[in-house]
């Protein structure tokens, strides 16, 4: 299979996202993974186990909608199935970003079910939200190394709840998705900001 | 209407302010907005909804003193009216900066009425303050998506209290204004510093 | 008076120190001031009221050992007398750095008399300290806008206590001094590190 | 003795590690030290007492497996013996990094025996760990200026416990080691991340 122009464009987008998100401290060590839709049946995704701050286009590979490798000789991120589930479910999703910050890790370990965000002006960063007077619920799933089981759990939750813009895995971090890279980056910034606020509130008793 | 040299100078000032304030983490996602006076009847202001760290001069537009768009085909920040109120009230105000930090968000959500700052050497960053032995009161207004109502509330407060250098909107952030861009940036740095101190004091019980 | 080669060398050192210390967040707004000895009777010092991250050599001026301006048409930092006292008392002091961090501000406001630092490996950053099994006492003075009174208080304390490497002014920040710029920068880094540790310990109850 | 090509390669690796780790705030002042194996009997190590953010290749020297200087006229880091012990014990260790962060300092001062890390996805950054459902124990040793005594204590612990990837010295920081520089940097990032999480959890009661 010949890699398309789209693949290279998406690969560059993911390399740039990695550099930026690592500089913010949100994908330490080899944590985090990113993907972008290439066509109806293929997704560009980060290769397993790399430092996301120093990716090159060669560290991005092609997988199908079952998360199986198409690029020869490369192994995709262990969590590729979590990405595939989102592309299958949402035809308009073009990019999925998974970050792994201190605030997301600490908060998600202590929460059961969901993180409820309300009264933040930045809730307006999500599509369709135009006021702080709302509540956005970010589901929290228990961490699991079995990706079939975890991706089924996520998929079932999303089939039962519409309009979910992101989820957390306990002790593991954030997944968010959007129609384009710009909107995905805005959602990561908005969510990490609100996670830091929530943690600061717990620390200070405010 | 032809955009004047002044407009371009002010636009460059706002682009630079955005890049710097985003790098500090004070305008995450699409939060924050900035403006600068162009002449007696016009203000340059950021276009609605953009990442403030990546503005170009094309992302700055002209509005009148009612906050209505003059530049064709562009939509000003939803909060433009809050800027206009300050220019109408204070003839010597040349720039207004609105930031949205973690410390300002968390503190402002927990406060009613005002944040009292005292015994900080950095209070001397405000015009007319030459000692730490003073108290500067930063009013805190409840967040409101109705800009007419919110701007009227701010305007009434400012008409009844002279010498207010800044205000907070709960869960939303800081507004401050000054005679020139340098002084406005100094006020943002001084205020964000004192917000971090106040939050650290609450966290540590000091 | 002609400014000497030494003056220009010292001015460059202070400009560079300002850029670095501002980038660390330790001299926000117009806080902080720096000086370096030029000869037995003169000191290069920062001009009053500037952003220390954007100094040029033109923002450094010459004062005498009473803190009085020698450079025409410029006003030295309000706290120049605090610098002069250190050069008069210690013939081997070549540089004085005053920083203004969140941790130093919050800690110093809550302390009376002194901050006791012990069991930190980084205490070895101070001249003559070769073990963590020691206690370094950093005096804390109440803030005062009367520089004659404050500098006399500091001078009297230093005459009665030998080997003091630094002091704090409550709500205002750190003064430290050394034989050369490299050692002064090391002391600032070591002290700000230990202030952050002390604040983190208070926050976490450790 | 002629310094080999390997020495220069390793020296460049340590210079780069210093610049990066200092920028992260993990080797403040003159803290931290780094080494890399050159051959069976020699190790490249940082010279004593320098700012690790500004190293040049000239600041890296050769020592033998007893930690004794081979490079003439230079003094190795006081803690070189701690490095030598690791190279003698583990034939596959190529690099040792010692960092000195706020989180490591504060946590290690309050711990006796070991820091237990569990339920972190990032535990998978350690060789041989493929699930968060494990517990990695990071031993904590009391600080000691007597390097013979401290290195013997460490060596005895490592002889009795296999698979230890890192240790802490109380109030002093982290030692970690790996087969190559990339893996060592990943371990530092993963550990410092988990230290920050542990500290945040203690601060917030989560």
PDB file of N, CA, C and O in Angstrom, chain C residues 64-93:
ATOM      1  N   UNK C  64      27.336  55.715  44.220  1.00  0.00           N
ATOM      2  CA  UNK C  64      28.458  55.629  45.155  1.00  0.00           C
ATOM      3  C   UNK C  64      28.090  54.740  46.340  1.00  0.00           C
ATOM      4  O   UNK C  64      27.027  54.123  46.352  1.00  0.00           O
ATOM      5  N   UNK C  65      28.973  54.658  47.318  1.00  0.00           N
ATOM      6  CA  UNK C  65      28.774  53.709  48.415  1.00  0.00           C
ATOM      7  C   UNK C  65      27.715  54.175  49.429  1.00  0.00           C
ATOM      8  O   UNK C  65      27.438  53.456  50.396  1.00  0.00           O
ATOM      9  N   UNK C  66      27.156  55.377  49.204  1.00  0.00           N
ATOM     10  CA  UNK C  66      25.995  55.792  49.984  1.00  0.00           C
ATOM     11  C   UNK C  66      24.700  55.558  49.207  1.00  0.00           C
ATOM     12  O   UNK C  66      23.617  55.977  49.640  1.00  0.00           O
ATOM     13  N   UNK C  67      24.835  54.957  48.025  1.00  0.00           N
ATOM     14  CA  UNK C  67      23.646  54.692  47.212  1.00  0.00           C
ATOM     15  C   UNK C  67      23.190  55.906  46.421  1.00  0.00           C
ATOM     16  O   UNK C  67      22.081  55.903  45.869  1.00  0.00           O
ATOM     17  N   UNK C  68      24.036  56.966  46.367  1.00  0.00           N
ATOM     18  CA  UNK C  68      23.655  58.190  45.640  1.00  0.00           C
ATOM     19  C   UNK C  68      24.050  58.064  44.166  1.00  0.00           C
ATOM     20  O   UNK C  68      25.134  57.566  43.844  1.00  0.00           O
ATOM     21  N   UNK C  69      23.176  58.573  43.274  1.00  0.00           N
ATOM     22  CA  UNK C  69      23.404  58.497  41.831  1.00  0.00           C
ATOM     23  C   UNK C  69      24.680  59.228  41.424  1.00  0.00           C
ATOM     24  O   UNK C  69      24.932  60.345  41.868  1.00  0.00           O
ATOM     25  N   UNK C  70      25.485  58.590  40.600  1.00  0.00           N
ATOM     26  CA  UNK C  70      26.625  59.236  39.954  1.00  0.00           C
ATOM     27  C   UNK C  70      26.292  59.464  38.470  1.00  0.00           C
ATOM     28  O   UNK C  70      26.566  60.510  37.914  1.00  0.00           O
ATOM     29  N   UNK C  71      25.672  58.469  37.836  1.00  0.00           N
ATOM     30  CA  UNK C  71      25.226  58.634  36.444  1.00  0.00           C
ATOM     31  C   UNK C  71      24.202  59.771  36.399  1.00  0.00           C
ATOM     32  O   UNK C  71      23.239  59.768  37.168  1.00  0.00           O
ATOM     33  N   UNK C  72      24.367  60.749  35.493  1.00  0.00           N
ATOM     34  CA  UNK C  72      23.441  61.892  35.466  1.00  0.00           C
ATOM     35  C   UNK C  72      22.079  61.498  34.889  1.00  0.00           C
ATOM     36  O   UNK C  72      21.986  60.652  33.998  1.00  0.00           O
ATOM     37  N   UNK C  73      21.020  62.089  35.447  1.00  0.00           N
ATOM     38  CA  UNK C  73      19.689  61.965  34.863  1.00  0.00           C
ATOM     39  C   UNK C  73      18.999  60.634  35.093  1.00  0.00           C
ATOM     40  O   UNK C  73      17.959  60.370  34.503  1.00  0.00           O
ATOM     41  N   UNK C  74      19.568  59.803  35.950  1.00  0.00           N
ATOM     42  CA  UNK C  74      18.924  58.517  36.209  1.00  0.00           C
ATOM     43  C   UNK C  74      18.636  58.363  37.695  1.00  0.00           C
ATOM     44  O   UNK C  74      19.362  58.901  38.539  1.00  0.00           O
ATOM     45  N   UNK C  75      17.586  57.588  38.003  1.00  0.00           N
ATOM     46  CA  UNK C  75      17.226  57.344  39.399  1.00  0.00           C
ATOM     47  C   UNK C  75      17.460  55.871  39.700  1.00  0.00           C
ATOM     48  O   UNK C  75      16.898  55.009  39.023  1.00  0.00           O
ATOM     49  N   UNK C  76      18.304  55.576  40.692  1.00  0.00           N
ATOM     50  CA  UNK C  76      18.571  54.168  40.996  1.00  0.00           C
ATOM     51  C   UNK C  76      17.372  53.531  41.692  1.00  0.00           C
ATOM     52  O   UNK C  76      16.500  54.241  42.205  1.00  0.00           O
ATOM     53  N   UNK C  77      17.341  52.213  41.721  1.00  0.00           N
ATOM     54  CA  UNK C  77      16.320  51.479  42.456  1.00  0.00           C
ATOM     55  C   UNK C  77      16.147  52.043  43.855  1.00  0.00           C
ATOM     56  O   UNK C  77      17.128  52.425  44.514  1.00  0.00           O
ATOM     57  N   UNK C  78      14.900  52.092  44.312  1.00  0.00           N
ATOM     58  CA  UNK C  78      14.610  52.624  45.646  1.00  0.00           C
ATOM     59  C   UNK C  78      15.402  51.906  46.730  1.00  0.00           C
ATOM     60  O   UNK C  78      15.679  52.460  47.791  1.00  0.00           O
ATOM     61  N   UNK C  79      15.788  50.673  46.468  1.00  0.00           N
ATOM     62  CA  UNK C  79      16.446  49.862  47.494  1.00  0.00           C
ATOM     63  C   UNK C  79      17.970  49.839  47.368  1.00  0.00           C
ATOM     64  O   UNK C  79      18.633  48.973  47.948  1.00  0.00           O
ATOM     65  N   UNK C  80      18.517  50.821  46.639  1.00  0.00           N
ATOM     66  CA  UNK C  80      19.957  50.836  46.394  1.00  0.00           C
ATOM     67  C   UNK C  80      20.769  50.855  47.691  1.00  0.00           C
ATOM     68  O   UNK C  80      21.844  50.259  47.778  1.00  0.00           O
ATOM     69  N   UNK C  81      20.230  51.501  48.725  1.00  0.00           N
ATOM     70  CA  UNK C  81      20.959  51.586  49.988  1.00  0.00           C
ATOM     71  C   UNK C  81      21.197  50.197  50.594  1.00  0.00           C
ATOM     72  O   UNK C  81      22.229  49.955  51.240  1.00  0.00           O
ATOM     73  N   UNK C  82      20.254  49.275  50.363  1.00  0.00           N
ATOM     74  CA  UNK C  82      20.434  47.900  50.857  1.00  0.00           C
ATOM     75  C   UNK C  82      21.620  47.223  50.170  1.00  0.00           C
ATOM     76  O   UNK C  82      22.324  46.413  50.783  1.00  0.00           O
ATOM     77  N   UNK C  83      21.825  47.569  48.910  1.00  0.00           N
ATOM     78  CA  UNK C  83      22.979  47.036  48.193  1.00  0.00           C
ATOM     79  C   UNK C  83      24.273  47.664  48.747  1.00  0.00           C
ATOM     80  O   UNK C  83      25.247  46.963  49.031  1.00  0.00           O
ATOM     81  N   UNK C  84      24.262  48.996  48.890  1.00  0.00           N
ATOM     82  CA  UNK C  84      25.472  49.707  49.318  1.00  0.00           C
ATOM     83  C   UNK C  84      25.991  49.188  50.663  1.00  0.00           C
ATOM     84  O   UNK C  84      27.197  49.017  50.862  1.00  0.00           O
ATOM     85  N   UNK C  85      25.039  48.917  51.570  1.00  0.00           N
ATOM     86  CA  UNK C  85      25.418  48.424  52.906  1.00  0.00           C
ATOM     87  C   UNK C  85      26.250  47.142  52.797  1.00  0.00           C
ATOM     88  O   UNK C  85      27.217  46.943  53.538  1.00  0.00           O
ATOM     89  N   UNK C  86      25.873  46.272  51.862  1.00  0.00           N
ATOM     90  CA  UNK C  86      26.572  44.988  51.715  1.00  0.00           C
ATOM     91  C   UNK C  86      27.980  45.183  51.156  1.00  0.00           C
ATOM     92  O   UNK C  86      28.927  44.520  51.585  1.00  0.00           O
ATOM     93  N   UNK C  87      28.127  46.111  50.190  1.00  0.00           N
ATOM     94  CA  UNK C  87      29.467  46.355  49.617  1.00  0.00           C
ATOM     95  C   UNK C  87      30.383  47.018  50.642  1.00  0.00           C
ATOM     96  O   UNK C  87      31.577  46.748  50.697  1.00  0.00           O
ATOM     97  N   UNK C  88      29.827  47.922  51.463  1.00  0.00           N
ATOM     98  CA  UNK C  88      30.634  48.585  52.494  1.00  0.00           C
ATOM     99  C   UNK C  88      31.102  47.585  53.535  1.00  0.00           C
ATOM    100  O   UNK C  88      32.226  47.617  54.008  1.00  0.00           O
ATOM    101  N   UNK C  89      30.217  46.683  53.925  1.00  0.00           N
ATOM    102  CA  UNK C  89      30.529  45.752  55.009  1.00  0.00           C
ATOM    103  C   UNK C  89      31.468  44.632  54.553  1.00  0.00           C
ATOM    104  O   UNK C  89      32.335  44.197  55.324  1.00  0.00           O
ATOM    105  N   UNK C  90      31.306  44.135  53.336  1.00  0.00           N
ATOM    106  CA  UNK C  90      32.068  42.974  52.869  1.00  0.00           C
ATOM    107  C   UNK C  90      32.924  43.355  51.670  1.00  0.00           C
ATOM    108  O   UNK C  90      32.427  43.483  50.552  1.00  0.00           O
ATOM    109  N   UNK C  91      34.229  43.512  51.883  1.00  0.00           N
ATOM    110  CA  UNK C  91      35.132  43.945  50.802  1.00  0.00           C
ATOM    111  C   UNK C  91      35.190  42.944  49.662  1.00  0.00           C
ATOM    112  O   UNK C  91      35.512  43.315  48.530  1.00  0.00           O
ATOM    113  N   UNK C  92      34.870  41.685  49.938  1.00  0.00           N
ATOM    114  CA  UNK C  92      34.970  40.675  48.882  1.00  0.00           C
ATOM    115  C   UNK C  92      33.655  40.447  48.130  1.00  0.00           C
ATOM    116  O   UNK C  92      33.617  39.609  47.220  1.00  0.00           O
ATOM    117  N   UNK C  93      32.625  41.175  48.470  1.00  0.00           N
ATOM    118  CA  UNK C  93      31.362  41.018  47.730  1.00  0.00           C
ATOM    119  C   UNK C  93      31.437  41.780  46.414  1.00  0.00           C
ATOM    120  O   UNK C  93      31.775  42.970  46.389  1.00  0.00           O
TER     121      UNK C  93
END
